[in-house]
Amino acid sequence: MSAPHLSVLPRETIDVLAVRPDAVVVDGTLGYGGHTELLLQAGARVIGLDRDPRAIAAAQERLAQYGDRFRAVQANFRDIRQVLDDLGLAHVDGALVDLGVSSPQLDVAERGFSFRLAGPLDMRMGEDAPTLAEYLAGVDERELKRVISWFGEERFAGPVARAIKRELHRIADTVQLAEVVANAIPRGAWPKGIHPATRTFQALRIAVNDELGALDAWLQALPGVITPGGGRAAAISFHSLEDRAVKQGFTALAHPCRCPPGMPVCTCGAAEWKLVTRKAIAPSEEEIAANPRSRSAKLRAVERL
Ligand SMILES: C[S@@+](CC[C@H](N)C(=O)[O-])C[C@H]1O[C@@H](n2cnc3c(N)ncnc32)[C@H](O)[C@@H]1O
């Protein structure tokens, strides 16, 4: 099977994880297995997690040749500790998340992510989330405005939220939803080069799948998951809120020493982690030209000492 999704920052991701032969790495966002295959080729054993059963099935087929060095588990990466408990593993040498949705999820109309292809109001990556229709029916206008403004950085979040709630009873698919959103934004203010519903659709996807909640839980889990003595964690984000959460989470682990002057050994935990990337790694111009989806990607990594 050829890869239907081009992996972002492929070489850089493998480099920052500094995989040693026989290292065990949890790829929390297996998708169609692009990064996982590179990790396997670098000699690692990989446990691949994905919420999406279709991604799990496709990756299992694609990576069958790696035998028992690869294992796929349908799970949310927020539950990484539970997954490792179920497999009888105390620690792993690496953990990776490549956030957001995959190209095949976006491109299949029936998944309901696309404003160009008419699909149901769904947007779930896996079955562990409400559908978009359920979410929109349950959320009040104020909260919807907050979500669209915060996760979508949409200036017209107020009118958009009001129009969605007002028209919801007659919105049958994603294209109709996109029309309602576009009509709520003054034509002169439509963004250049992207569909006027792009920001709102991004915000709704983040909310339906509780993407930032999952990322926070993964960051919190790292101290109980990554092996001391060189284990590493890496995250690729595509949105400023995600990157901020990753930056703060990694910096909180690798905080400067807070011990009083003169302490013979550090007892505040500062000596336990270090940032592998002081500044986020961004894709090269060549990568962006070959894979426009990589444009906003940022890669950060941290190491447990
Ligand atoms: C950007 S794609 C990953 C692509 C993959 N790294 C590759 O190179 O082929 C993101 C994948 O992560 C999954 N995903 C997103 N959030 C998740 C979560 N919280 N838990 C598990 N899987 C998640 C999505 O279903 C999707 O398949």
Tab-separated table of C-alpha atoms and ligand atoms in Angstrom:
chain	number	residue	atom	x	y	z
A	1	MET	CA	0.000	0.000	0.000
A	2	SER	CA	1.449	3.404	-0.867
A	3	ALA	CA	1.229	6.078	1.830
A	4	PRO	CA	-1.939	8.188	1.434
A	5	HIS	CA	-0.527	10.668	3.966
A	6	LEU	CA	2.896	12.336	3.703
A	7	SER	CA	4.616	12.332	7.111
A	8	VAL	CA	5.642	15.769	8.313
A	9	LEU	CA	9.259	16.511	9.363
A	10	PRO	CA	10.183	12.827	8.875
A	11	ARG	CA	13.987	12.978	9.212
A	12	GLU	CA	13.914	15.624	11.946
A	13	THR	CA	11.443	13.586	14.032
A	14	ILE	CA	13.601	10.453	13.926
A	15	ASP	CA	16.690	12.563	14.739
A	16	VAL	CA	15.196	14.243	17.831
A	17	LEU	CA	13.979	10.909	19.201
A	18	ALA	CA	17.596	9.597	18.926
A	19	VAL	CA	16.376	6.019	18.603
A	20	ARG	CA	18.768	3.299	19.711
A	21	PRO	CA	18.464	-0.241	18.319
A	22	ASP	CA	15.750	-2.141	20.187
A	23	ALA	CA	14.410	1.000	21.851
A	24	VAL	CA	10.657	0.848	22.527
A	25	VAL	CA	8.753	3.871	21.197
A	26	VAL	CA	5.046	4.700	21.500
A	27	ASP	CA	3.783	6.498	18.396
A	28	GLY	CA	0.597	8.004	19.849
A	29	THR	CA	-0.710	9.090	16.435
A	30	LEU	CA	-0.032	6.069	14.248
A	31	GLY	CA	-2.228	7.218	11.331
A	32	TYR	CA	-1.145	5.274	8.277
A	33	GLY	CA	2.181	4.502	9.895
A	34	GLY	CA	4.585	6.894	8.163
A	35	HIS	CA	6.591	7.954	11.224
A	36	THR	CA	6.256	4.488	12.722
A	37	GLU	CA	7.817	2.914	9.640
A	38	LEU	CA	10.787	5.299	9.869
A	39	LEU	CA	11.193	4.385	13.556
A	40	LEU	CA	11.063	0.673	12.681
A	41	GLN	CA	13.665	1.223	9.957
A	42	ALA	CA	15.863	2.961	12.561
A	43	GLY	CA	15.756	-0.254	14.631
A	44	ALA	CA	13.055	0.598	17.197
A	45	ARG	CA	10.162	-1.551	18.345
A	46	VAL	CA	6.985	0.507	18.036
A	47	ILE	CA	3.637	0.476	19.782
A	48	GLY	CA	1.314	2.520	17.556
A	49	LEU	CA	-1.845	4.066	19.023
A	50	ASP	CA	-4.719	5.626	17.124
A	51	ARG	CA	-8.339	6.459	18.027
A	52	ASP	CA	-9.369	5.622	14.496
A	53	PRO	CA	-10.006	1.911	13.788
A	54	ARG	CA	-9.525	2.517	10.046
A	55	ALA	CA	-6.047	3.934	10.624
A	56	ILE	CA	-5.201	0.935	12.831
A	57	ALA	CA	-6.318	-1.531	10.124
A	58	ALA	CA	-4.450	0.296	7.333
A	59	ALA	CA	-1.228	0.606	9.370
A	60	GLN	CA	-1.361	-3.074	10.368
A	61	GLU	CA	-1.549	-4.035	6.710
A	62	ARG	CA	1.178	-1.617	5.669
A	63	LEU	CA	3.582	-2.618	8.456
A	64	ALA	CA	2.923	-6.380	8.573
A	65	GLN	CA	6.448	-7.087	7.310
A	66	TYR	CA	7.893	-5.837	10.632
A	67	GLY	CA	6.312	-8.753	12.520
A	68	ASP	CA	6.308	-8.496	16.308
A	69	ARG	CA	8.502	-5.369	16.305
A	70	PHE	CA	5.291	-3.448	15.601
A	71	ARG	CA	2.069	-3.547	17.572
A	72	ALA	CA	-1.047	-1.442	16.927
A	73	VAL	CA	-3.508	-0.568	19.696
A	74	GLN	CA	-6.777	1.313	19.207
A	75	ALA	CA	-6.581	3.888	21.994
A	76	ASN	CA	-6.460	7.593	22.735
A	77	PHE	CA	-2.890	8.741	23.424
A	78	ARG	CA	-4.197	10.472	26.536
A	79	ASP	CA	-4.398	6.932	28.004
A	80	ILE	CA	-0.747	6.083	27.239
A	81	ARG	CA	-0.095	5.003	30.861
A	82	GLN	CA	-3.076	2.618	30.834
A	83	VAL	CA	-1.992	1.139	27.484
A	84	LEU	CA	1.491	0.439	28.846
A	85	ASP	CA	-0.006	-1.116	32.001
A	86	ASP	CA	-2.119	-3.392	29.809
A	87	LEU	CA	1.027	-4.449	27.913
A	88	GLY	CA	2.980	-4.950	31.165
A	89	LEU	CA	5.497	-2.174	30.412
A	90	ALA	CA	6.803	0.167	33.118
A	91	HIS	CA	8.584	2.668	30.836
A	92	VAL	CA	9.367	3.327	27.188
A	93	ASP	CA	12.379	4.933	25.487
A	94	GLY	CA	10.387	7.278	23.301
A	95	ALA	CA	6.958	8.821	22.821
A	96	LEU	CA	5.758	10.747	19.783
A	97	VAL	CA	2.587	12.616	18.854
A	98	ASP	CA	1.955	14.150	15.413
A	99	LEU	CA	-1.203	16.072	16.183
A	100	GLY	CA	-4.395	16.644	14.240
A	101	VAL	CA	-6.055	14.673	11.474
A	102	SER	CA	-4.556	12.682	8.608
A	103	SER	CA	-5.094	13.399	4.916
A	104	PRO	CA	-7.279	10.276	4.450
A	105	GLN	CA	-9.552	11.414	7.305
A	106	LEU	CA	-9.943	14.853	5.691
A	107	ASP	CA	-10.456	13.499	2.195
A	108	VAL	CA	-13.241	10.981	2.861
A	109	ALA	CA	-16.575	12.820	2.689
A	110	GLU	CA	-18.415	10.450	5.016
A	111	ARG	CA	-16.030	11.306	7.911
A	112	GLY	CA	-17.604	14.774	7.951
A	113	PHE	CA	-14.376	16.841	8.188
A	114	SER	CA	-14.636	18.490	4.775
A	115	PHE	CA	-16.436	21.670	3.807
A	116	ARG	CA	-15.895	20.873	0.110
A	117	LEU	CA	-17.326	17.323	0.105
A	118	ALA	CA	-20.832	16.892	1.528
A	119	GLY	CA	-20.714	14.513	4.477
A	120	PRO	CA	-22.621	13.934	7.729
A	121	LEU	CA	-22.049	16.253	10.713
A	122	ASP	CA	-19.580	13.804	12.275
A	123	MET	CA	-15.871	14.911	12.553
A	124	ARG	CA	-14.999	12.159	15.029
A	125	MET	CA	-11.496	10.738	14.717
A	126	GLY	CA	-12.688	7.679	16.609
A	127	GLU	CA	-15.816	6.465	18.347
A	128	ASP	CA	-14.647	7.865	21.707
A	129	ALA	CA	-16.168	11.300	20.958
A	130	PRO	CA	-19.637	12.773	20.286
A	131	THR	CA	-20.549	13.450	16.649
A	132	LEU	CA	-20.514	17.052	15.468
A	133	ALA	CA	-24.330	16.925	15.252
A	134	GLU	CA	-24.524	15.812	18.919
A	135	TYR	CA	-21.981	18.418	19.972
A	136	LEU	CA	-23.797	21.265	18.172
A	137	ALA	CA	-27.161	20.214	19.579
A	138	GLY	CA	-25.798	20.235	23.147
A	139	VAL	CA	-23.585	23.336	23.169
A	140	ASP	CA	-25.052	26.775	23.934
A	141	GLU	CA	-24.363	29.791	21.721
A	142	ARG	CA	-22.009	31.459	24.215
A	143	GLU	CA	-19.778	28.407	24.545
A	144	LEU	CA	-19.862	27.854	20.769
A	145	LYS	CA	-18.711	31.449	20.227
A	146	ARG	CA	-15.863	30.904	22.705
A	147	VAL	CA	-14.778	27.686	20.967
A	148	ILE	CA	-14.854	29.239	17.472
A	149	SER	CA	-13.020	32.331	18.656
A	150	TRP	CA	-10.393	30.487	20.730
A	151	PHE	CA	-9.721	27.310	18.719
A	152	GLY	CA	-10.398	28.871	15.310
A	153	GLU	CA	-9.127	32.417	15.907
A	154	GLU	CA	-12.234	33.535	13.963
A	155	ARG	CA	-12.972	37.269	14.310
A	156	PHE	CA	-16.629	36.735	13.507
A	157	ALA	CA	-17.148	33.957	16.047
A	158	GLY	CA	-20.225	35.678	17.506
A	159	PRO	CA	-22.235	35.925	14.256
A	160	VAL	CA	-21.015	32.466	13.174
A	161	ALA	CA	-22.108	30.812	16.450
A	162	ARG	CA	-25.485	32.575	16.309
A	163	ALA	CA	-26.087	31.504	12.681
A	164	ILE	CA	-25.119	27.863	13.385
A	165	LYS	CA	-27.463	27.602	16.382
A	166	ARG	CA	-30.288	29.369	14.502
A	167	GLU	CA	-29.972	27.246	11.333
A	168	LEU	CA	-28.982	23.923	12.911
A	169	HIS	CA	-32.401	22.301	12.376
A	170	ARG	CA	-32.034	22.643	8.596
A	171	ILE	CA	-28.308	21.879	8.206
A	172	ALA	CA	-28.113	18.376	6.733
A	173	ASP	CA	-24.419	18.088	5.791
A	174	THR	CA	-20.981	19.703	6.025
A	175	VAL	CA	-21.345	21.724	2.819
A	176	GLN	CA	-24.569	23.282	4.126
A	177	LEU	CA	-22.824	24.011	7.435
A	178	ALA	CA	-19.967	25.690	5.530
A	179	GLU	CA	-22.503	27.865	3.672
A	180	VAL	CA	-24.134	28.981	6.926
A	181	VAL	CA	-20.686	29.860	8.315
A	182	ALA	CA	-19.608	31.725	5.156
A	183	ASN	CA	-22.869	33.699	5.048
A	184	ALA	CA	-22.377	34.824	8.668
A	185	ILE	CA	-19.041	36.471	7.775
A	186	PRO	CA	-19.197	39.751	5.798
A	187	ARG	CA	-17.995	38.971	2.246
A	188	GLY	CA	-15.374	41.732	2.390
A	189	ALA	CA	-13.839	40.027	5.444
A	190	TRP	CA	-13.517	36.534	3.916
A	191	PRO	CA	-9.921	35.354	4.343
A	192	LYS	CA	-7.738	35.257	1.225
A	193	GLY	CA	-6.709	31.873	-0.134
A	194	ILE	CA	-8.788	29.734	2.240
A	195	HIS	CA	-12.483	28.876	2.443
A	196	PRO	CA	-14.311	31.230	4.873
A	197	ALA	CA	-15.401	28.189	6.927
A	198	THR	CA	-11.829	26.825	7.383
A	199	ARG	CA	-11.268	28.375	10.820
A	200	THR	CA	-14.668	27.395	12.165
A	201	PHE	CA	-14.283	23.802	10.915
A	202	GLN	CA	-10.868	23.581	12.601
A	203	ALA	CA	-12.341	24.873	15.862
A	204	LEU	CA	-15.255	22.417	15.759
A	205	ARG	CA	-12.907	19.490	15.054
A	206	ILE	CA	-10.685	20.429	18.004
A	207	ALA	CA	-13.720	20.718	20.294
A	208	VAL	CA	-15.516	17.527	19.163
A	209	ASN	CA	-12.359	15.445	19.652
A	210	ASP	CA	-11.181	17.294	22.805
A	211	GLU	CA	-7.790	17.540	21.124
A	212	LEU	CA	-6.225	19.937	23.631
A	213	GLY	CA	-7.511	17.873	26.570
A	214	ALA	CA	-5.825	14.776	25.121
A	215	LEU	CA	-2.571	16.680	24.570
A	216	ASP	CA	-2.559	17.969	28.170
A	217	ALA	CA	-3.172	14.467	29.531
A	218	TRP	CA	-0.295	13.071	27.381
A	219	LEU	CA	2.065	15.817	28.614
A	220	GLN	CA	1.064	15.107	32.233
A	221	ALA	CA	1.648	11.373	31.716
A	222	LEU	CA	5.236	11.717	30.414
A	223	PRO	CA	7.073	11.580	33.794
A	224	GLY	CA	5.377	8.257	34.505
A	225	VAL	CA	6.097	6.845	31.056
A	226	ILE	CA	9.520	7.901	29.731
A	227	THR	CA	12.496	5.895	30.882
A	228	PRO	CA	15.211	7.752	32.842
A	229	GLY	CA	18.709	7.869	31.332
A	230	GLY	CA	17.999	9.129	27.814
A	231	GLY	CA	14.305	8.470	27.042
A	232	ARG	CA	12.781	11.154	24.841
A	233	ALA	CA	9.376	12.597	23.936
A	234	ALA	CA	8.565	14.594	20.800
A	235	ALA	CA	5.477	16.417	19.569
A	236	ILE	CA	4.568	17.897	16.186
A	237	SER	CA	1.897	20.582	16.412
A	238	PHE	CA	0.023	22.553	13.742
A	239	HIS	CA	-1.834	25.160	15.767
A	240	SER	CA	-0.564	27.927	18.049
A	241	LEU	CA	-2.600	26.616	21.029
A	242	GLU	CA	-1.118	23.132	20.599
A	243	ASP	CA	2.408	24.485	20.251
A	244	ARG	CA	1.957	26.645	23.338
A	245	ALA	CA	0.779	23.630	25.353
A	246	VAL	CA	3.739	21.519	24.146
A	247	LYS	CA	6.246	24.315	24.814
A	248	GLN	CA	4.881	24.932	28.321
A	249	GLY	CA	4.615	21.222	29.098
A	250	PHE	CA	8.193	20.462	28.016
A	251	THR	CA	9.576	23.605	29.671
A	252	ALA	CA	7.806	22.707	32.921
A	253	LEU	CA	9.592	19.326	32.878
A	254	ALA	CA	12.983	20.883	32.079
A	255	HIS	CA	12.621	23.835	34.441
A	256	PRO	CA	15.694	25.661	35.743
A	257	CYS	CA	16.972	24.582	39.160
A	258	ARG	CA	14.965	26.117	42.027
A	259	CYS	CA	17.121	24.744	44.843
A	260	PRO	CA	18.537	27.282	47.337
A	261	PRO	CA	22.127	28.314	46.564
A	262	GLY	CA	24.691	25.985	48.086
A	263	MET	CA	22.621	22.780	47.884
A	264	PRO	CA	25.119	19.956	47.258
A	265	VAL	CA	22.697	18.043	44.971
A	266	CYS	CA	19.623	19.213	43.077
A	267	THR	CA	16.425	18.069	44.790
A	268	CYS	CA	13.849	20.122	42.856
A	269	GLY	CA	13.746	17.847	39.819
A	270	ALA	CA	15.496	20.291	37.476
A	271	ALA	CA	18.270	17.847	36.739
A	272	GLU	CA	15.828	15.232	35.478
A	273	TRP	CA	14.876	16.590	32.029
A	274	LYS	CA	16.433	18.766	29.341
A	275	LEU	CA	15.010	20.403	26.237
A	276	VAL	CA	16.324	18.757	23.067
A	277	THR	CA	14.947	21.636	20.985
A	278	ARG	CA	15.342	25.114	22.501
A	279	LYS	CA	13.453	26.518	19.498
A	280	ALA	CA	10.790	24.580	17.625
A	281	ILE	CA	11.967	22.873	14.419
A	282	ALA	CA	10.018	23.976	11.321
A	283	PRO	CA	9.845	22.323	7.887
A	284	SER	CA	12.199	23.408	5.105
A	285	GLU	CA	10.944	25.333	2.071
A	286	GLU	CA	11.361	22.142	0.002
A	287	GLU	CA	9.171	20.180	2.394
A	288	ILE	CA	6.482	22.884	2.361
A	289	ALA	CA	6.537	22.909	-1.463
A	290	ALA	CA	6.195	19.105	-1.589
A	291	ASN	CA	3.672	18.890	1.258
A	292	PRO	CA	1.744	22.149	1.853
A	293	ARG	CA	0.043	20.579	4.929
A	294	SER	CA	3.445	20.802	6.680
A	295	ARG	CA	3.428	24.633	6.458
A	296	SER	CA	2.490	25.317	10.074
A	297	ALA	CA	4.220	22.274	11.649
A	298	LYS	CA	6.435	22.732	14.717
A	299	LEU	CA	8.487	19.947	16.275
A	300	ARG	CA	9.697	20.028	19.884
A	301	ALA	CA	11.423	17.365	21.964
A	302	VAL	CA	12.537	16.764	25.531
A	303	GLU	CA	14.883	14.201	27.130
A	304	ARG	CA	14.734	12.499	30.506
A	305	LEU	CA	18.229	12.456	32.017
B	1	LIG	C1	-1.433	13.620	11.495
B	1	LIG	S1	-2.022	11.976	11.585
B	1	LIG	C2	-0.599	11.024	11.942
B	1	LIG	C3	0.203	10.638	10.746
B	1	LIG	C4	1.370	9.737	11.030
B	1	LIG	N1	2.311	10.344	11.955
B	1	LIG	C5	2.095	9.361	9.742
B	1	LIG	O1	3.257	9.724	9.593
B	1	LIG	O2	1.484	8.681	8.906
B	1	LIG	C6	-2.831	11.964	13.121
B	1	LIG	C7	-3.440	10.633	13.494
B	1	LIG	O3	-3.546	10.651	14.909
B	1	LIG	C8	-4.812	10.214	15.302
B	1	LIG	N2	-5.102	10.903	16.561
B	1	LIG	C9	-5.298	12.228	16.746
B	1	LIG	N3	-5.509	12.488	18.051
B	1	LIG	C10	-5.412	11.297	18.702
B	1	LIG	C11	-5.505	10.907	20.076
B	1	LIG	N4	-5.760	11.800	21.038
B	1	LIG	N5	-5.310	9.622	20.371
B	1	LIG	C12	-5.043	8.699	19.402
B	1	LIG	N6	-4.968	9.001	18.091
B	1	LIG	C13	-5.141	10.298	17.745
B	1	LIG	C14	-5.735	10.539	14.167
B	1	LIG	O4	-6.838	9.635	14.172
B	1	LIG	C15	-4.827	10.383	12.966
B	1	LIG	O5	-4.919	9.081	12.434
